[in-house]
Coordinates of C-alpha atoms and ligand atoms in Angstrom, one line a residue:
M1 CA 15.8 18.9 5.5
S2 CA 13.5 18.1 7.3
N3 CA 10.9 14.6 6.7
V4 CA 8.0 14.6 5.3
V5 CA 7.5 10.6 5.9
E6 CA 9.0 8.6 8.4
V7 CA 8.1 4.8 8.0
D8 CA 10.0 3.1 11.2
N9 CA 10.2 -0.4 11.5
L10 CA 7.0 -1.7 9.4
S11 CA 6.1 -4.9 8.7
H12 CA 2.7 -6.2 7.8
V13 CA 0.7 -9.1 7.4
Y14 CA -2.3 -10.1 5.3
V15 CA -4.2 -12.7 7.4
N16 CA -7.4 -14.7 5.4
E17 CA -9.2 -18.1 5.3
R18 CA -5.8 -19.9 3.7
G19 CA -3.5 -18.2 6.6
A20 CA -1.5 -15.5 7.2
F21 CA 1.0 -14.2 4.7
L22 CA 4.3 -11.7 5.6
A23 CA 3.9 -8.9 2.8
L24 CA 6.5 -6.3 4.5
E25 CA 9.1 -6.8 7.2
H26 CA 11.1 -4.3 8.7
I27 CA 10.6 -1.5 6.5
R28 CA 12.5 1.8 7.6
L29 CA 12.4 5.0 5.2
N30 CA 12.2 8.7 5.3
V31 CA 11.3 11.2 2.9
R32 CA 12.4 14.3 3.0
Q33 CA 10.4 17.6 2.0
G34 CA 10.0 18.2 -1.5
E35 CA 11.4 14.8 -2.3
F36 CA 10.4 12.6 -5.2
L37 CA 11.4 9.1 -4.6
S38 CA 10.1 6.0 -6.2
L39 CA 9.6 2.3 -5.1
I40 CA 10.2 -0.5 -7.8
G41 CA 10.3 -4.0 -7.2
P42 CA 8.9 -7.4 -8.9
S43 CA 5.2 -7.6 -8.8
G44 CA 4.0 -8.8 -5.3
C45 CA 6.5 -7.0 -3.6
G46 CA 4.7 -5.1 -1.5
K47 CA 4.8 -1.5 -3.3
T48 CA 0.9 -0.8 -3.1
T49 CA 0.8 -2.7 0.1
L50 CA 3.7 0.0 1.7
L51 CA 1.1 2.9 -0.3
S52 CA -1.7 1.5 1.5
L53 CA 0.3 1.9 5.1
I54 CA 1.5 5.0 4.3
S55 CA -2.0 6.5 3.5
G56 CA -4.0 5.1 6.5
L57 CA -6.0 2.8 4.6
L58 CA -4.1 -0.1 6.3
T59 CA -3.2 -0.4 9.7
P60 CA 0.2 -2.0 9.8
S61 CA 0.7 -5.5 11.8
A62 CA 3.7 -4.0 13.7
G63 CA 5.8 -0.3 13.1
T64 CA 4.2 3.2 12.9
V65 CA 4.1 5.1 9.8
R66 CA 4.6 9.4 10.6
V67 CA 3.4 12.2 7.9
S68 CA 4.5 15.3 9.2
G69 CA 5.4 14.1 12.5
E70 CA 2.0 13.0 13.2
E71 CA 1.1 8.9 13.5
I72 CA -0.8 7.8 10.8
K73 CA -3.9 5.4 12.0
Q74 CA -6.3 6.1 9.0
P75 CA -7.1 7.9 6.1
S76 CA -5.7 11.6 6.2
S77 CA -6.2 14.9 4.6
K78 CA -2.2 15.2 5.1
V79 CA -1.7 12.2 2.4
G80 CA -3.0 12.5 -1.2
Y81 CA -3.4 8.9 -3.0
M82 CA -3.4 8.4 -6.4
L83 CA -4.5 5.5 -8.7
Q84 CA -3.4 3.9 -11.7
Q85 CA -7.4 4.3 -12.8
D86 CA -8.8 7.4 -12.6
Y87 CA -12.4 6.7 -11.1
L88 CA -13.8 10.3 -11.6
F89 CA -17.6 10.8 -11.6
P90 CA -19.0 10.6 -14.9
W91 CA -22.0 13.0 -13.8
L92 CA -19.7 15.8 -12.5
T93 CA -17.8 18.4 -14.3
I94 CA -14.0 18.1 -14.9
Y95 CA -14.0 21.0 -12.4
D96 CA -16.4 19.5 -10.1
N97 CA -14.2 16.3 -10.3
A98 CA -11.5 18.2 -9.6
S99 CA -13.5 19.6 -6.4
I100 CA -14.3 16.5 -4.8
G101 CA -11.7 16.1 -2.2
L102 CA -12.6 19.2 -1.0
E103 CA -16.1 18.9 -1.1
L104 CA -15.9 15.7 1.2
M105 CA -13.6 17.6 3.6
A106 CA -16.3 20.5 3.5
K107 CA -12.8 23.1 2.4
R108 CA -14.8 24.8 -0.8
N109 CA -14.3 28.1 -0.4
E110 CA -13.2 31.0 -2.7
A111 CA -9.3 29.7 -2.5
S112 CA -9.7 26.1 -2.9
R113 CA -11.6 27.4 -6.3
K114 CA -8.6 29.8 -6.8
L115 CA -6.5 26.6 -6.3
V116 CA -8.4 24.1 -8.7
L117 CA -8.4 26.5 -11.4
E118 CA -5.0 27.1 -11.4
L119 CA -4.2 23.6 -11.2
L120 CA -6.5 22.9 -14.1
E121 CA -4.6 25.3 -16.1
D122 CA -1.0 24.3 -14.9
M123 CA -2.3 20.8 -16.1
G124 CA -3.7 22.2 -19.9
L125 CA -6.8 21.6 -18.8
G126 CA -8.5 25.1 -18.2
D127 CA -10.5 24.6 -21.1
V128 CA -12.1 21.3 -20.2
A129 CA -13.2 22.6 -16.8
D130 CA -17.3 22.5 -17.7
Q131 CA -16.7 19.5 -19.8
Y132 CA -17.4 15.6 -18.6
P133 CA -15.4 12.7 -18.3
H134 CA -15.9 10.7 -21.3
Q135 CA -15.5 14.2 -23.5
L136 CA -11.6 13.1 -22.1
S137 CA -8.4 11.1 -22.9
G138 CA -6.7 8.9 -20.8
G139 CA -4.1 11.3 -20.2
M140 CA -6.6 14.2 -19.4
R141 CA -8.2 11.9 -17.3
Q142 CA -5.2 10.7 -15.3
R143 CA -4.6 14.8 -15.1
V144 CA -7.8 15.5 -13.6
A145 CA -7.4 12.9 -11.2
L146 CA -3.7 14.2 -10.3
V147 CA -5.7 17.6 -10.2
R148 CA -8.1 16.6 -7.3
T149 CA -5.1 15.1 -5.6
L150 CA -3.5 18.2 -5.3
A151 CA -6.7 20.2 -5.0
V152 CA -6.4 19.1 -0.9
E153 CA -2.6 20.1 -0.3
P154 CA -1.3 17.1 0.6
D155 CA 2.0 16.8 2.5
I156 CA 3.0 13.5 0.7
L157 CA 1.7 12.5 -2.7
L158 CA 1.1 8.9 -3.6
L159 CA 1.3 7.6 -6.8
D160 CA 0.4 4.4 -7.4
E161 CA 1.8 3.4 -11.3
P162 CA -0.7 6.5 -12.3
F163 CA 0.9 6.4 -16.1
S164 CA 0.8 2.7 -16.6
A165 CA -2.3 2.5 -18.7
L166 CA -1.3 5.2 -20.6
D167 CA 0.0 4.7 -24.1
Y168 CA 3.7 5.1 -24.3
Q169 CA 4.0 9.1 -25.8
T170 CA 1.3 10.2 -23.4
K171 CA 3.0 8.5 -20.2
L172 CA 6.5 10.7 -21.3
Q173 CA 4.6 13.8 -22.2
L174 CA 2.7 13.1 -18.2
E175 CA 6.2 12.3 -16.9
D176 CA 7.1 15.6 -17.8
L177 CA 4.1 17.6 -16.4
V178 CA 3.6 15.9 -13.4
S179 CA 7.2 16.1 -12.6
I180 CA 7.1 20.3 -13.6
T181 CA 3.9 20.9 -11.5
L182 CA 5.3 18.9 -8.7
K183 CA 8.8 20.3 -8.5
S184 CA 7.2 24.1 -8.6
R185 CA 5.1 23.9 -5.7
G186 CA 7.9 21.8 -3.8
K187 CA 5.7 18.6 -3.5
T188 CA 6.7 15.6 -2.0
A189 CA 5.9 12.5 -3.7
I190 CA 6.5 8.3 -3.6
L191 CA 5.8 6.8 -7.3
V192 CA 5.3 3.1 -7.4
T193 CA 6.2 1.9 -11.3
H194 CA 7.2 -1.2 -13.0
D195 CA 9.0 0.8 -15.5
I196 CA 12.3 1.2 -14.4
T197 CA 13.3 4.2 -16.7
E198 CA 10.4 5.9 -15.1
A199 CA 11.9 5.7 -11.6
I200 CA 15.2 6.7 -13.0
A201 CA 13.7 9.8 -15.1
M202 CA 11.4 11.0 -12.3
S203 CA 13.2 10.5 -9.0
D204 CA 15.8 11.6 -6.6
R205 CA 16.2 8.4 -4.9
I206 CA 15.1 5.0 -5.8
V207 CA 14.3 2.3 -3.4
V208 CA 14.2 -1.5 -4.6
L209 CA 12.1 -3.5 -2.5
Q210 CA 12.9 -7.4 -2.5
P211 CA 9.9 -10.1 -2.7
H212 CA 9.1 -12.4 -0.1
P213 CA 8.5 -11.3 2.4
G214 CA 9.0 -7.3 0.8
R215 CA 11.9 -5.6 2.3
I216 CA 14.2 -2.9 0.9
L217 CA 16.9 -4.4 -0.9
T218 CA 18.6 -1.3 -1.4
T219 CA 18.3 2.5 -2.3
V220 CA 19.8 4.0 -4.7
E221 CA 20.7 8.5 -5.1
V222 CA 20.0 9.6 -8.6
P223 CA 23.2 11.0 -9.8
S224 CA 22.4 15.1 -10.1
A225 CA 22.7 15.2 -14.2
I226 CA 19.7 12.8 -14.7
R227 CA 17.8 14.6 -11.7
E228 CA 18.3 18.0 -13.0
A229 CA 16.4 17.1 -16.3
L230 CA 12.8 16.7 -17.2
P231 CA 12.1 13.2 -17.4
L232 CA 12.0 12.7 -20.9
K233 CA 15.5 14.5 -21.6
A234 CA 16.8 12.7 -18.2
R235 CA 16.5 9.7 -20.6
E236 CA 19.5 10.9 -22.6
A237 CA 21.5 12.1 -19.7
G238 CA 25.2 11.2 -18.5
G239 CA 24.4 8.0 -16.3
F240 CA 21.3 6.7 -17.1
H241 CA 22.3 3.8 -19.0
D242 CA 24.7 2.9 -15.9
L243 CA 21.9 3.2 -13.8
F244 CA 19.2 1.2 -15.5
H245 CA 21.6 -1.7 -15.9
R246 CA 22.7 -1.8 -12.3
L247 CA 18.6 -1.3 -11.5
W248 CA 18.2 -4.1 -13.8
G249 CA 20.9 -6.3 -12.1
Y250 CA 19.3 -6.3 -9.2
F251 CA 15.6 -7.3 -10.7
E252 CA 17.9 -10.4 -12.4
E253 CA 19.3 -11.4 -9.0
M254 CA 16.4 -11.5 -7.4
E255 CA 14.4 -13.6 -10.6
T256 CA 17.3 -16.3 -9.8
K257 CA 17.4 -16.2 -6.4
G258 CA 13.0 -16.4 -6.3
G259 CA 13.7 -19.2 -8.7
D260 CA 16.1 -21.3 -6.6
N261 CA 13.5 -21.0 -3.7
R262 CA 10.6 -22.6 -6.0
G263 CA 12.8 -24.8 -7.3
Ligands
ADP1 P1 2.7 -5.0 -5.4 O1 2.2 -3.6 -5.1 O2 4.4 -4.6 -5.4 O3 2.8 -5.9 -6.5 P2 0.9 -5.8 -3.6 O4 1.5 -5.2 -1.9 O5 0.0 -5.8 -4.1 O6 2.2 -6.3 -4.2 O7 1.3 -7.4 -2.3 C1 2.2 -8.0 -1.9 C2 2.1 -8.9 -1.5 O8 0.9 -9.4 -0.3 C3 1.5 -10.2 -2.6 O9 2.1 -11.4 -2.3 C4 -0.5 -10.4 -2.4 O10 -0.2 -11.4 -3.5 C5 -0.2 -10.1 -1.2 N1 -1.7 -9.5 -0.9 C6 -2.0 -8.1 -1.1 N2 -3.4 -7.7 -0.9 C7 -3.7 -9.0 0.1 C8 -5.1 -9.5 0.7 N3 -5.6 -8.3 0.5 N4 -5.0 -10.6 1.4 C9 -3.9 -11.4 0.9 N5 -3.0 -11.3 0.2 C10 -2.5 -10.3 -0.2
MG2 MG1 0.7 -3.0 -7.0

């Protein structure tokens, strides 16, 4: 299958008044059409930096990012970016909030209107389209943010800890809903999460990043029994616990190494 995202030898240095800091080094990563990939790793290992580089919000110090074959040098409608915070506008209705990306790109038309309504319906928000953000729960607001991101039909969806501010039950429900929505529409996605179980339950493939500087430690294919189940059920699938312990082991290893370096 073709690659939607091609990250080639990407490095990034942050420069500020305290000096230069190498946040990411030699990142090589391809994401296939329709694939769901998770990025995990200790806090500060460069996950958000990598998403920002893929989205074109940051310009890499070295290397390239291509989306659908085209080099990304600035934010593009090919890339949809969804954050932990929903950033809905309080004075706009849910429908208008969901359409804001289309509005900004002057892409609002009959077809896009239909798509937004369809997405709202799919995400269980059909009845609240005329309401305002303050009338919705946190989980519903994140669903609106997802609709807004999907509405512009990006080639790749970047999700930076989109469930981490939600209570546990809402988060599990939303994982299933997001999984169904993305799979049924053949969407390609990269999820950043600090939750190992979420990464296993949702992904086709997991990339583990190590810090100082941020590099790919290893890449793990998720077994088909887990992939084929929805995220909630996947947690009971054969091989889930083995994979959890393997990934947990990488985190422990990194912590030990980090400790040695600091000591
Ligand atoms: P993660 O998302 O994995 O927690 P980040 O990508 O946010 O990590 O950050 C990676 C590293 O880069 C961290 O050590 C962080 O302190 C540093 N960093 C992030 N943003 C900046 C910035 N604007 N200037 C300087 N350093 C930064
Ligand atoms: Mg982050």
